[in-house]
Structures are given as C-alpha cells and as structure tokens.
Short mmCIF file of C-alpha atoms and ligand atoms in Angstrom, two decimals:
data_model
loop_
_atom_site.label_atom_id
_atom_site.label_comp_id
_atom_site.label_asym_id
_atom_site.label_seq_id
_atom_site.Cartn_x
_atom_site.Cartn_y
_atom_site.Cartn_z
CA UNK A 1 -96.56 3.37 -74.33
CA UNK A 2 -96.14 2.82 -70.71
CA UNK A 3 -92.75 3.90 -68.94
CA UNK A 4 -92.04 1.74 -65.54
CA UNK A 5 -89.02 2.48 -63.18
CA UNK A 6 -88.22 -0.49 -60.89
CA UNK A 7 -86.00 0.53 -58.11
CA UNK A 8 -83.98 -2.51 -57.19
CA UNK A 9 -82.47 -5.47 -59.42
CA UNK A 10 -82.87 -8.18 -56.73
CA UNK A 11 -85.58 -11.05 -57.35
CA UNK A 12 -88.46 -8.78 -56.80
CA UNK A 13 -87.13 -6.10 -59.35
CA UNK A 14 -86.82 -8.85 -61.98
CA UNK A 15 -89.91 -10.56 -61.55
CA UNK A 16 -92.00 -7.20 -61.61
CA UNK A 17 -89.94 -6.65 -65.01
CA UNK A 18 -90.88 -9.99 -66.41
CA UNK A 19 -94.55 -9.70 -65.19
CA UNK A 20 -94.68 -6.04 -66.91
CA UNK A 21 -93.04 -7.80 -70.25
CA UNK A 22 -95.92 -10.34 -69.97
CA UNK A 23 -98.65 -7.93 -69.45
CA UNK A 24 -97.70 -5.36 -72.13
CA UNK A 25 -95.72 -6.95 -74.55
CA UNK A 26 -93.83 -4.34 -76.73
CA UNK A 27 -95.98 -1.54 -75.22
CA UNK A 28 -93.85 -0.79 -72.11
CA UNK A 29 -90.22 0.13 -71.34
CA UNK A 30 -88.94 -0.90 -68.07
CA UNK A 31 -85.97 0.65 -66.18
CA UNK A 32 -84.44 -1.50 -63.40
CA UNK A 33 -82.36 1.25 -61.35
CA UNK A 34 -79.79 -0.32 -58.73
CA UNK A 35 -77.38 1.50 -56.41
CA UNK A 36 -74.76 -1.28 -57.10
CA UNK A 37 -72.83 -1.49 -60.51
CA UNK A 38 -74.13 -5.57 -60.39
CA UNK A 39 -77.33 -6.44 -60.46
CA UNK A 40 -79.50 -9.32 -58.82
CA UNK A 41 -79.62 -7.72 -55.08
CA UNK A 42 -79.25 -10.65 -52.53
CA UNK A 43 -78.97 -13.24 -54.91
CA UNK A 44 -75.62 -12.22 -55.12
CA UNK A 45 -74.70 -10.73 -51.89
CA UNK A 46 -77.25 -12.55 -49.28
CA UNK A 47 -77.89 -16.26 -50.69
CA UNK A 48 -74.87 -18.12 -49.23
CA UNK A 49 -71.81 -18.51 -51.28
CA UNK A 50 -71.76 -22.39 -50.87
CA UNK A 51 -75.35 -22.73 -52.19
CA UNK A 52 -74.34 -22.05 -56.19
CA UNK A 53 -77.47 -23.85 -57.47
CA UNK A 54 -79.75 -21.22 -55.65
CA UNK A 55 -77.71 -18.32 -57.22
CA UNK A 56 -78.19 -20.01 -60.52
CA UNK A 57 -81.80 -18.38 -60.92
CA UNK A 58 -80.09 -15.27 -61.91
CA UNK A 59 -79.69 -16.99 -65.36
CA UNK A 60 -83.37 -16.86 -65.73
CA UNK A 61 -83.21 -12.82 -64.68
CA UNK A 62 -80.90 -12.58 -67.61
CA UNK A 63 -83.47 -13.44 -70.10
CA UNK A 64 -85.82 -10.60 -68.88
CA UNK A 65 -82.86 -8.07 -68.64
CA UNK A 66 -81.67 -8.84 -72.32
CA UNK A 67 -84.46 -7.45 -74.14
CA UNK A 68 -85.67 -4.27 -75.69
CA UNK A 69 -88.48 -3.78 -73.24
CA UNK A 70 -86.23 -3.67 -70.23
CA UNK A 71 -82.93 -2.52 -69.22
CA UNK A 72 -80.65 -2.38 -66.14
CA UNK A 73 -79.44 0.92 -64.98
CA UNK A 74 -76.67 0.29 -62.38
CA UNK A 75 -74.63 2.43 -60.14
CA UNK A 76 -77.59 4.77 -59.84
CA UNK A 77 -78.66 5.63 -56.12
CA UNK A 78 -82.30 6.53 -55.79
CA UNK A 79 -82.89 9.44 -53.26
CA UNK A 80 -79.29 10.76 -54.02
CA UNK A 81 -78.52 10.51 -57.65
CA UNK A 82 -82.11 10.96 -58.76
CA UNK A 83 -84.98 11.57 -56.20
CA UNK A 84 -88.54 10.05 -56.18
CA UNK A 85 -90.23 13.14 -57.32
CA UNK A 86 -88.35 13.27 -60.41
CA UNK A 87 -88.88 9.49 -61.18
CA UNK A 88 -92.63 10.13 -60.60
CA UNK A 89 -92.48 13.15 -62.97
CA UNK A 90 -90.57 10.64 -65.70
CA UNK A 91 -92.39 7.46 -65.33
CA UNK A 92 -96.04 6.03 -65.13
CA UNK A 93 -95.11 3.91 -62.52
CA UNK A 94 -92.29 3.86 -60.09
CA UNK A 95 -91.90 0.57 -58.50
CA UNK A 96 -89.65 0.32 -55.08
CA UNK A 97 -88.10 -3.25 -55.04
CA UNK A 98 -85.32 -1.81 -52.54
CA UNK A 99 -85.71 -5.05 -50.13
CA UNK A 100 -84.48 -4.60 -46.59
CA UNK A 101 -81.24 -4.19 -46.53
CA UNK A 102 -80.48 -2.82 -42.71
CA UNK A 103 -79.91 -4.84 -39.74
CA UNK A 104 -82.83 -4.63 -37.44
CA UNK A 105 -80.93 -3.40 -34.16
CA UNK A 106 -80.15 -5.74 -31.38
CA UNK A 107 -81.23 -3.80 -28.27
CA UNK A 108 -79.57 -4.80 -25.40
CA UNK A 109 -76.69 -3.46 -23.41
CA UNK A 110 -73.27 -4.03 -24.77
CA UNK A 111 -74.42 -4.32 -28.23
CA UNK A 112 -72.45 -1.89 -29.39
CA UNK A 113 -68.94 -3.35 -28.36
CA UNK A 114 -66.77 -4.44 -31.38
CA UNK A 115 -67.15 -7.74 -32.16
CA UNK A 116 -71.22 -7.62 -32.24
CA UNK A 117 -72.03 -7.41 -35.70
CA UNK A 118 -75.60 -8.03 -37.74
CA UNK A 119 -76.25 -10.63 -40.27
CA UNK A 120 -76.51 -7.82 -43.34
CA UNK A 121 -72.99 -6.60 -42.26
CA UNK A 122 -71.58 -10.08 -42.02
CA UNK A 123 -73.17 -11.86 -44.73
CA UNK A 124 -72.19 -8.80 -46.88
CA UNK A 125 -68.74 -9.17 -45.45
CA UNK A 126 -68.45 -12.72 -47.03
CA UNK A 127 -70.42 -12.39 -50.14
CA UNK A 128 -68.41 -9.27 -51.27
CA UNK A 129 -70.99 -6.57 -50.39
CA UNK A 130 -68.74 -3.04 -51.32
CA UNK A 131 -70.66 -1.57 -48.01
CA UNK A 132 -69.23 -4.26 -45.85
CA UNK A 133 -66.07 -5.57 -47.44
CA UNK A 134 -63.95 -3.55 -44.53
CA UNK A 135 -65.84 -4.95 -41.74
CA UNK A 136 -62.74 -7.52 -40.48
CA UNK A 137 -64.96 -9.13 -38.10
CA UNK A 138 -63.03 -10.83 -35.21
CA UNK A 139 -62.70 -14.41 -35.79
CA UNK A 140 -60.76 -15.43 -32.59
CA UNK A 141 -61.78 -18.46 -30.93
CA UNK A 142 -62.82 -20.30 -29.24
CA UNK A 143 -66.22 -19.34 -29.31
CA UNK A 144 -68.71 -17.61 -31.78
CA UNK A 145 -72.68 -16.73 -31.01
CA UNK A 146 -75.27 -16.35 -33.42
CA UNK A 147 -78.40 -14.88 -32.68
CA UNK A 148 -81.60 -16.04 -34.39
CA UNK A 149 -83.17 -19.25 -35.33
CA UNK A 150 -83.81 -18.72 -38.97
CA UNK A 151 -82.18 -19.77 -42.12
CA UNK A 152 -79.84 -16.77 -42.15
CA UNK A 153 -78.46 -18.06 -38.72
CA UNK A 154 -77.96 -21.28 -40.22
CA UNK A 155 -75.95 -19.97 -43.22
CA UNK A 156 -73.85 -17.71 -41.08
CA UNK A 157 -72.98 -20.75 -38.60
CA UNK A 158 -72.23 -23.14 -41.55
CA UNK A 159 -69.97 -20.76 -43.13
CA UNK A 160 -68.12 -20.47 -39.75
CA UNK A 161 -68.27 -24.17 -39.34
CA UNK A 162 -66.91 -25.14 -43.07
CA UNK A 163 -63.45 -26.29 -43.74
CA UNK A 164 -61.36 -24.70 -46.46
CA UNK A 165 -61.88 -27.49 -48.84
CA UNK A 166 -65.52 -27.11 -48.22
CA UNK A 167 -65.57 -23.61 -49.13
CA UNK A 168 -63.27 -23.87 -51.79
CA UNK A 169 -65.85 -24.54 -54.76
CA UNK A 170 -67.95 -21.41 -53.36
CA UNK A 171 -67.95 -18.17 -54.53
CA UNK A 172 -66.87 -16.64 -50.75
CA UNK A 173 -64.60 -13.72 -51.60
CA UNK A 174 -60.94 -14.02 -50.87
CA UNK A 175 -60.84 -11.67 -48.07
CA UNK A 176 -63.19 -13.83 -46.19
CA UNK A 177 -61.74 -17.15 -47.26
CA UNK A 178 -58.36 -16.49 -46.34
CA UNK A 179 -59.76 -14.81 -42.86
CA UNK A 180 -61.84 -18.00 -42.05
CA UNK A 181 -58.79 -20.16 -42.92
CA UNK A 182 -56.84 -18.27 -39.84
CA UNK A 183 -59.84 -18.41 -37.70
CA UNK A 184 -59.83 -20.29 -34.17
CA UNK A 185 -63.42 -20.86 -33.81
CA UNK A 186 -64.40 -24.23 -32.89
CA UNK A 187 -67.90 -23.69 -30.86
CA UNK A 188 -70.66 -21.97 -32.76
CA UNK A 189 -73.93 -21.40 -30.70
CA UNK A 190 -76.92 -20.75 -32.12
CA UNK A 191 -79.31 -18.80 -29.63
CA UNK A 192 -83.11 -19.25 -30.08
CA UNK A 193 -85.50 -17.63 -27.62
CA UNK A 194 -88.08 -20.25 -28.30
CA UNK A 195 -87.56 -24.42 -28.79
CA UNK A 196 -87.27 -26.65 -31.68
CA UNK A 197 -90.86 -26.35 -32.62
CA UNK A 198 -90.44 -22.69 -33.23
CA UNK A 199 -87.41 -22.74 -35.57
CA UNK A 200 -87.79 -21.10 -38.68
CA UNK A 201 -84.88 -23.24 -40.51
CA UNK A 202 -85.96 -25.34 -43.63
CA UNK A 203 -85.25 -28.95 -43.74
CA UNK A 204 -82.58 -29.07 -46.59
CA UNK A 205 -80.44 -26.45 -44.77
CA UNK A 206 -80.92 -27.84 -41.51
CA UNK A 207 -79.85 -31.68 -42.59
CA UNK A 208 -76.89 -30.06 -44.23
CA UNK A 209 -75.39 -29.58 -41.01
CA UNK A 210 -75.27 -33.32 -40.30
CA UNK A 211 -72.68 -33.72 -43.52
CA UNK A 212 -70.27 -31.28 -42.60
CA UNK A 213 -66.63 -32.40 -42.79
CA UNK A 214 -65.10 -30.93 -39.66
CA UNK A 215 -68.33 -29.75 -37.64
CA UNK A 216 -70.83 -31.50 -35.87
CA UNK A 217 -74.86 -30.50 -34.52
CA UNK A 218 -75.15 -30.78 -31.02
CA UNK A 219 -78.88 -30.81 -29.76
CA UNK A 220 -79.59 -31.32 -26.21
CA UNK A 221 -82.45 -34.26 -26.33
CA UNK A 222 -84.31 -32.47 -23.06
CA UNK A 223 -85.06 -29.30 -25.35
CA UNK A 224 -87.15 -31.65 -27.54
CA UNK A 225 -90.97 -31.76 -26.68
CA UNK A 226 -92.58 -35.32 -26.81
CA UNK A 227 -92.42 -36.84 -30.33
CA UNK A 228 -96.26 -37.09 -30.78
CA UNK A 229 -96.46 -33.37 -30.30
CA UNK A 230 -94.98 -33.29 -34.07
CA UNK A 231 -98.28 -34.46 -35.77
CA UNK A 232 -99.33 -30.88 -35.36
CA UNK A 233 -96.73 -29.22 -37.38
CA UNK A 234 -97.06 -28.54 -41.06
CA UNK A 235 -94.92 -31.30 -42.94
CA UNK A 236 -91.72 -29.00 -43.87
CA UNK A 237 -91.65 -27.87 -39.94
CA UNK A 238 -91.93 -31.43 -39.02
CA UNK A 239 -89.08 -32.82 -41.09
CA UNK A 240 -86.82 -29.82 -39.76
CA UNK A 241 -87.45 -30.73 -36.24
CA UNK A 242 -86.93 -34.68 -37.27
CA UNK A 243 -83.40 -33.41 -38.24
CA UNK A 244 -82.94 -31.91 -34.85
CA UNK A 245 -84.25 -35.26 -33.37
CA UNK A 246 -81.63 -37.20 -35.08
CA UNK A 247 -79.14 -35.01 -33.97
CA UNK A 248 -80.12 -35.41 -30.42
CA UNK A 249 -80.33 -39.24 -30.65
CA UNK A 250 -77.04 -39.55 -32.52
CA UNK A 251 -75.22 -37.24 -29.96
CA UNK A 252 -72.39 -35.24 -31.32
CA UNK A 253 -69.51 -36.93 -33.47
CA UNK A 254 -66.65 -36.10 -31.05
CA UNK A 255 -64.38 -37.07 -33.78
CA UNK A 256 -65.04 -33.60 -35.29
CA UNK A 257 -63.37 -30.51 -33.87
CA UNK A 258 -66.12 -28.02 -34.46
CA UNK A 259 -69.43 -28.03 -32.81
CA UNK A 260 -72.50 -26.28 -33.71
CA UNK A 261 -74.85 -26.10 -30.53
CA UNK A 262 -78.31 -25.39 -30.66
CA UNK A 263 -79.08 -23.44 -27.39
CA UNK A 264 -83.00 -23.32 -27.10
CA UNK A 265 -85.04 -21.45 -24.67
CA UNK A 266 -82.05 -19.05 -24.57
CA UNK A 267 -82.56 -15.23 -24.80
CA UNK A 268 -79.42 -12.84 -25.05
CA UNK A 269 -79.84 -9.91 -22.23
CA UNK A 270 -76.23 -8.41 -22.70
CA UNK A 271 -73.16 -8.77 -23.99
CA UNK A 272 -70.13 -8.02 -22.12
CA UNK A 273 -66.15 -7.51 -22.11
CA UNK A 274 -63.69 -5.12 -21.85
CA UNK A 275 -63.40 -2.52 -24.92
CA UNK A 276 -64.66 -5.62 -27.06
CA UNK A 277 -67.24 -8.65 -26.77
CA UNK A 278 -65.92 -11.36 -24.56
CA UNK A 279 -69.26 -13.26 -23.87
CA UNK A 280 -72.83 -13.10 -23.71
CA UNK A 281 -75.11 -13.17 -21.03
CA UNK A 282 -78.10 -15.33 -21.68
CA UNK A 283 -81.46 -15.89 -19.92
CA UNK A 284 -82.99 -19.28 -19.87
CA UNK A 285 -86.73 -18.74 -20.97
CA UNK A 286 -89.86 -20.78 -20.82
CA UNK A 287 -93.31 -20.57 -23.37
CA UNK A 288 -96.11 -19.26 -21.74
CA UNK A 289 -99.60 -20.48 -22.91
CA UNK A 290 -99.29 -18.26 -26.03
CA UNK A 291 -96.16 -19.77 -27.19
CA UNK A 292 -93.91 -16.64 -26.21
CA UNK A 293 -90.74 -16.96 -24.61
CA UNK A 294 -90.43 -15.14 -21.03
CA UNK A 295 -87.23 -14.94 -19.08
CA UNK A 296 -87.00 -17.59 -16.05
CA UNK A 297 -84.33 -15.32 -14.47
CA UNK A 298 -81.88 -17.89 -14.80
CA UNK A 299 -78.88 -16.79 -16.52
CA UNK A 300 -75.49 -17.90 -17.90
CA UNK A 301 -72.40 -16.64 -20.16
CA UNK A 302 -71.21 -18.13 -23.36
CA UNK A 303 -67.66 -16.96 -24.19
CA UNK A 304 -67.64 -15.15 -27.61
CA UNK A 305 -65.36 -12.42 -29.43
CA UNK A 306 -67.80 -12.63 -32.42
CA UNK A 307 -71.81 -12.13 -32.04
CA UNK A 308 -73.69 -12.09 -34.99
CA UNK A 309 -77.12 -11.06 -34.44
CA UNK A 310 -79.39 -12.56 -37.30
CA UNK A 311 -83.01 -10.86 -36.01
CA UNK A 312 -84.09 -9.54 -39.23
CA UNK A 313 -84.18 -6.68 -41.18
CA UNK A 314 -85.58 -2.99 -42.21
CA UNK A 315 -85.96 -1.13 -45.57
CA UNK A 316 -84.22 2.17 -44.96
CA UNK A 317 -86.73 5.04 -45.71
CA UNK A 318 -86.33 7.15 -48.90
CA UNK A 319 -87.48 10.85 -49.09
CA UNK A 320 -90.73 11.60 -50.75
CA UNK A 321 -92.08 7.91 -49.64
CA UNK A 322 -94.33 7.65 -46.61
CA UNK A 323 -92.87 5.18 -44.29
CA UNK A 324 -94.01 2.79 -41.61
CA UNK A 325 -91.65 3.41 -39.08
CA UNK A 326 -93.10 0.42 -36.76
CA UNK A 327 -92.95 -2.35 -39.37
CA UNK A 328 -89.43 -0.52 -41.12
CA UNK A 329 -90.80 -0.54 -44.55
CA UNK A 330 -92.91 1.46 -47.06
CA UNK A 331 -96.21 2.15 -45.83
CA UNK A 332 -98.42 0.44 -48.31
CA UNK A 333 -101.84 -0.89 -49.19
CA UNK A 334 -100.93 -4.24 -50.80
CA UNK A 335 -98.06 -2.63 -52.87
CA UNK A 336 -99.92 0.85 -53.78
CA UNK A 337 -97.92 3.57 -51.92
CA UNK A 338 -99.10 6.80 -53.86
CA UNK A 339 -100.53 7.33 -57.28
CA UNK A 340 -97.96 5.94 -59.43
CA UNK A 341 -95.50 5.03 -56.47
CA UNK A 342 -95.43 1.05 -55.67
CA UNK A 343 -93.52 -1.39 -53.33
CA UNK A 344 -92.66 -4.96 -54.00
CA UNK A 345 -90.79 -7.87 -52.42
CA UNK A 346 -89.32 -7.31 -49.12
CA UNK A 347 -89.75 -3.63 -49.21
CA UNK A 348 -93.40 -3.93 -49.59
CA UNK A 349 -94.03 -7.05 -47.03
CA UNK A 350 -90.77 -7.07 -45.08
CA UNK A 351 -87.88 -9.88 -44.90
CA UNK A 352 -89.66 -13.13 -45.05
CA UNK A 353 -90.18 -15.94 -47.77
CA UNK A 354 -87.94 -17.13 -50.35
CA UNK A 355 -86.59 -16.07 -53.83
CA UNK A 356 -89.56 -17.50 -55.41
CA UNK A 357 -92.22 -15.95 -52.92
CA UNK A 358 -91.21 -12.54 -54.86
CA UNK A 359 -92.24 -13.78 -58.20
CA UNK A 360 -96.31 -13.74 -57.45
CA UNK A 361 -95.50 -10.44 -55.66
CA UNK A 362 -94.28 -9.06 -59.17
CA UNK A 363 -96.97 -10.33 -60.93
CA UNK A 364 -99.87 -8.76 -58.24
CA UNK A 365 -98.27 -5.58 -58.51
CA UNK A 366 -98.20 -5.30 -62.18
CA UNK A 367 -102.02 -6.19 -62.18
CA UNK A 368 -102.27 -3.18 -60.05
CA UNK A 369 -100.33 -0.97 -62.43
CA UNK A 370 -102.24 -2.20 -65.46
CA UNK A 371 -105.46 -1.11 -63.61
CA UNK A 372 -104.07 2.12 -62.55
CA UNK A 373 -102.23 3.23 -65.72
CA UNK A 374 -104.12 2.33 -68.42
CA UNK A 375 -102.14 2.62 -71.79
CA UNK A 376 -99.57 5.22 -70.02
CA UNK A 377 -99.90 8.89 -70.16
CA UNK A 378 -97.22 10.24 -72.26
CA UNK A 379 -94.56 10.35 -69.84
CA UNK A 380 -91.04 10.82 -71.14
CA UNK A 381 -89.34 7.93 -69.41
CA UNK A 382 -85.93 6.58 -70.88
CA UNK A 383 -84.48 9.59 -72.54
CA UNK A 384 -85.43 11.92 -70.19
CA UNK A 385 -83.57 9.86 -67.45
CA UNK A 386 -80.47 9.29 -69.60
CA UNK A 387 -80.33 13.19 -70.15
CA UNK A 388 -80.94 13.89 -66.20
CA UNK A 389 -78.16 11.26 -65.17
CA UNK A 390 -75.79 12.51 -68.01
CA UNK A 391 -76.20 16.03 -66.54
CA UNK A 392 -75.21 15.05 -63.26
CA UNK A 393 -72.13 12.90 -64.50
CA UNK A 394 -73.35 9.60 -62.88
CA UNK A 395 -71.30 6.75 -64.42
CA UNK A 396 -74.37 4.46 -65.43
CA UNK A 397 -73.83 0.93 -65.44
CA UNK A 398 -75.58 -0.98 -68.49
CA UNK A 399 -76.26 -4.80 -68.36
CA UNK A 400 -73.89 -5.14 -71.04
CA UNK A 401 -71.37 -3.36 -68.79
CA UNK A 402 -72.17 -6.07 -66.22
CA UNK A 403 -71.35 -8.40 -68.36
CA UNK A 404 -67.86 -7.42 -68.58
CA UNK A 405 -67.65 -7.44 -64.80
CA UNK A 406 -69.21 -10.76 -64.61
CA UNK A 407 -66.67 -12.14 -67.30
CA UNK A 408 -63.89 -10.64 -65.37
CA UNK A 409 -65.13 -12.16 -61.97
CA UNK A 410 -65.30 -15.75 -63.57
CA UNK A 411 -61.55 -15.04 -65.14
CA UNK A 412 -60.10 -14.11 -61.63
CA UNK A 413 -61.88 -17.33 -59.74
CA UNK A 414 -59.40 -19.19 -57.45
CA UNK A 415 -59.09 -22.92 -58.55
CA UNK A 416 -62.76 -24.59 -58.46
CA UNK A 417 -64.55 -21.73 -57.64
CA UNK A 418 -67.24 -20.06 -59.85
CA UNK A 419 -65.78 -16.39 -59.60
CA UNK A 420 -63.80 -14.22 -57.41
CA UNK A 421 -66.17 -10.67 -56.77
CA UNK A 422 -65.04 -7.23 -56.95
CA UNK A 423 -65.73 -6.14 -53.61
CA UNK A 424 -65.00 -2.03 -54.36
CA UNK A 425 -67.43 -0.13 -56.56
CA UNK A 426 -64.28 1.66 -58.21
CA UNK A 427 -62.93 -2.17 -59.32
CA UNK A 428 -66.60 -2.87 -60.77
CA UNK A 429 -66.55 0.07 -62.74
CA UNK A 430 -62.99 -0.38 -64.05
CA UNK A 431 -64.04 -3.98 -65.09
CA UNK A 432 -67.30 -2.45 -66.65
CA UNK A 433 -65.50 -0.38 -69.06
CA UNK A 434 -63.08 -3.29 -70.20
CA UNK A 435 -64.62 -5.94 -72.35
CA UNK A 436 -63.08 -9.05 -71.80
CA UNK A 437 -64.88 -11.05 -74.65
C1 LIG B 1 -78.57 -13.83 -45.93
C2 LIG B 1 -79.88 -14.35 -46.63
C3 LIG B 1 -79.68 -15.48 -47.50
C4 LIG B 1 -80.80 -15.77 -48.18
N1 LIG B 1 -80.81 -17.06 -48.80
C5 LIG B 1 -81.84 -17.20 -49.38
C6 LIG B 1 -81.89 -18.69 -50.20
O1 LIG B 1 -80.72 -19.43 -49.96
N2 LIG B 1 -82.96 -19.02 -50.65
C7 LIG B 1 -83.86 -18.39 -50.85
O2 LIG B 1 -85.04 -18.57 -51.80
N3 LIG B 1 -84.00 -17.06 -50.47
C8 LIG B 1 -82.90 -16.73 -49.87
N4 LIG B 1 -83.11 -15.56 -49.03
C9 LIG B 1 -84.14 -14.52 -49.23
C10 LIG B 1 -84.07 -13.64 -50.77
O3 LIG B 1 -82.65 -13.25 -50.68
C11 LIG B 1 -84.98 -12.47 -50.66
O4 LIG B 1 -86.39 -13.10 -50.89
C12 LIG B 1 -85.00 -11.73 -51.89
O5 LIG B 1 -83.88 -11.14 -52.28
C13 LIG B 1 -85.66 -10.34 -51.52
O6 LIG B 1 -85.85 -9.86 -52.91
P1 LIG B 1 -86.07 -8.20 -52.95
O7 LIG B 1 -85.91 -7.93 -54.41
O8 LIG B 1 -87.12 -7.61 -52.32
O9 LIG B 1 -84.66 -7.34 -52.62
P2 LIG B 1 -83.22 -7.69 -52.53
O10 LIG B 1 -82.62 -8.92 -53.13
O11 LIG B 1 -82.58 -7.14 -51.45
O12 LIG B 1 -82.92 -6.50 -53.85
C14 LIG B 1 -83.12 -5.09 -53.68
C15 LIG B 1 -82.14 -4.22 -54.56
O13 LIG B 1 -82.54 -2.95 -54.23
C16 LIG B 1 -81.43 -2.13 -54.52
N5 LIG B 1 -81.51 -0.85 -53.89
C17 LIG B 1 -81.66 -0.81 -52.71
N6 LIG B 1 -81.86 0.64 -52.19
C18 LIG B 1 -81.60 1.23 -53.42
C19 LIG B 1 -81.72 2.67 -53.72
N7 LIG B 1 -82.05 3.54 -53.00
N8 LIG B 1 -81.55 2.96 -55.26
C20 LIG B 1 -81.05 1.94 -55.94
N9 LIG B 1 -81.07 0.51 -55.60
C21 LIG B 1 -81.45 0.32 -54.45
C22 LIG B 1 -80.18 -3.31 -53.86
O14 LIG B 1 -78.73 -2.55 -54.36
C23 LIG B 1 -80.70 -4.32 -54.31
O15 LIG B 1 -79.88 -4.75 -55.49
C24 LIG B 1 -81.91 -15.36 -48.16
C25 LIG B 1 -81.80 -13.69 -47.78
C26 LIG B 1 -80.87 -13.27 -47.05
C27 LIG B 1 -80.79 -11.82 -46.19
#
C-alpha cells in the first residue's frame, strides 16, 4: 500500500489525487489536507463569483473525493497543526499543493496607505475567504485604480463595475454585495505598464466588458499599434486585442454611468494622500527594443481611494521545505523537492495558467512518485495521522462534514444566488456538525 499526503485541496491537489487513483488503483490511500474547513482552494475563493460555470469544475473533484482511496482532511494547517517532518515520517510521498496565496508586494512609496490592497485580499473579501472577511475596502468614489493587465485585474474591475442586478445571481458574499450597492465608484482605471499587445487577458473575459449593464470600456485609439502588427500575435491574444480595437473604434457608451478605463503605458510610481490613499502618481512609459517598459519622465495623478494591485502572488514558506525566495515558491526540480517531498500546481510553478493547467501537473508528479516510491515502504499513513491530530485536539473536517456546510450555504442563498458562503471558520465548523439532510 502507498500512502500519499497532498497538502491543499485546490485544483492541483485534486488532480494529483485523481492521477494517483488512476495510477495505483486500490493500492493507494491519499489524504488531501487543507487548512480551511472547506475544499477547492481558489475555485471557491479566487474564481470570480459571477463565473459560476467555471466553479462547476469542483463537481468533478467530488467524484474523486467520495471514494475509499481519497479523503479530505480539512481544518488542518500544515506547518502548525502538523509539521512537514511528521508527515514525511507517516507517508511515502508528501505533495505540497498549497498554491500561492500571498500578494506580491507593490513596492512603491505609499503602498502601505489605507485603501491600498492586494488582489488576494480584495478577491478574498468579495469571495468570502475567512482571512479577508474583515477587510472593509473603501469603496468611495469617484475613482478606483486597479494595477495590472491580467485576468485577475479584469475580474476586480468587472466586479466593481457591475450593477446589483448583474451580481445578484452570483455567489458574491453578502458583505461585499451590500458594500458595492452603497459604493460611489464611477471610474475604474486599469493600469498597464506596457501596451495592448502585452496584456495577459483572455478574449472571453475581455469581451464580457463590452456587455455590462451600467459600465462601458474606454480604450484610447492612439495606444493601439498598427493593425497589421496583430498578425504576429498568437490567435487568442489576437482575439483579445481585437476586443480592445472594437472598444477604441466604438468609443465609450456615454449613456452608461461607469467607465472602465484602460490606461496603457502607465507605471504607478507612488500613492499619495493624507492618512489614506487619495491619488496614484503614474509615469508614462515607452517600450524599449526588448519590449520592456521604461519611464519617460512624464507623470500625472489619478484620483483613487481604492487601489487594488493585481501583480502576482507568492507561496509562503513552510518550515522544513527548501524555498526559492527570489521566485517566491518552493525550491524544486520539476516538482521534486527532497526525497518523498514534492510540489505541484502554483506552489511548484508559480501563479500562472488556468485551472486546467494543473491537471497535467498532477499527473506528471504522480509519475515521479511512482518512480520514486515503488510499492510503498510500510509507512503508517492515515491511522497514524488521525491519532496525532486527535492527541492535539484538532477539529478535523471530513468531506461529509463539508457537504453539511455546502447544504447550509445553499439553503442560505439570497433569491437567485447559488449559495451564501460562511465567512468565518467557527460558523463553518458549526455547520459542519449540523446535518441538513
Ligand atoms: C483571482 C483569481 C481568479 C482566477 N480565475 C480563474 C478562472 O476564471 N479560470 C481559471 O481557469 N483559472 C482561474 N484562476 C487560476 C486558478 O484558480 C489556479 O490555476 C488554481 O487555483 C491553482 O491551483 P492550486 O491547487 O495550485 O492552488 P489553490 O487553488 O490556491 O489551492 C491551494 C490550497 O492549499 C491550501 N493551503 C495553503 N497552505 C496550506 C497549509 N499550510 N496547510 C494546509 N493547506 C494549505 C489552501 O487553503 C488552498 O485550499 C484564478 C486565480 C485567481 C487568483
């Protein structure tokens, strides 16, 4: 029997478990350990609440979870409730699928002012992550600035721009839904250091901006390179740029009260204000021969009480795991860290790619595990972990417990919404112990 501990129940964790089931059949036991009492990582707390069809992928993970070979061990923080050294004693393979939950810091003067938040915090707030439920971002108008030109920046801008009717059918948590109802933001400026050809926004998400009820995209025609240069782009990127060209050609819909402004060639250099963010100082950039943005010396200010930086994420270190501080993730060689210790997903390769990118990652790491551990080496696995956690009075949440939480959330949904999430761990634990069916 092979015993595998997977740390993290996001896509990388579940795809690793699925791959282990396929590779080893009944001759494996996989424990998916998560610090949250609820599974699925960023599917629950990252993917935008108005993109329910994407969140539906978690139903596929349920099929993996509800088997004899795989179990969910929730509300257990590795590095705190149990150490990596202890897990390596008990399991043939320990796979870190902990993602990259920490914001990469925005390293400019004023980035510590109230009102400046990272996207992990802001997205966690509207998606009900217990770590960020108390954020209370200042949704004071008229302007908000979103730093970054990727899909996360686009998600943040769209959530700020949507009407209450548009958000009603999403699973945005009530504290955010209500706060956005009172918000007075009518201009959301997306800052990109480089130009339209360098965005990291996918066409579907970018196209959505053209169909919002009360918001209109604003693209300056002069920012776009000559049309024939689009031919050099890969097809997806060309489609995205075509959306920008359409927005520039049509011009903003002046009947709509909210503007989502694409400010290209724009590098934030400071945030200023009296005791809180009031304006972002931006330097105009130009691209050099290598396509890098360099400052031109021309600066201007954009008024904003809310500044959300969407500039990437880091994996926090865990005791006993070699760490690559420059890259912000575990030091690994194609997923191998130390004998019996592996990394997968964002914890292995950094915060890039879609949910689906984690699937081949999971299958690749299981191939390496198969090469390394053979048929297992008589480790104790599950029962020993259970004894250890019981001795430490850790309140473990099982997948069945999660299903109680799930049912309670679905039952508490406002009209038309799929669920109302619990935003506090205590409330989750209470619901876990209360069967609703
Ligand atoms: C804002 C945002 C929106 C996104 N939207 C989309 C989208 O629309 N479509 C798409 O395809 N992709 C999207 N992605 C990307 C997608 O979410 C990631 O590719 C994917 O979630 C990465 O999977 P992962 O398993 O590596 O990490 P995660 O999903 O982050 O999972 C990590 C898990 O590890 C747990 N964990 C962390 N530390 C510990 C510890 N010490 N002990 C125990 N457990 C721990 C966490 O609680 C979490 O459950 C989005 C990402 C973000 C940030």
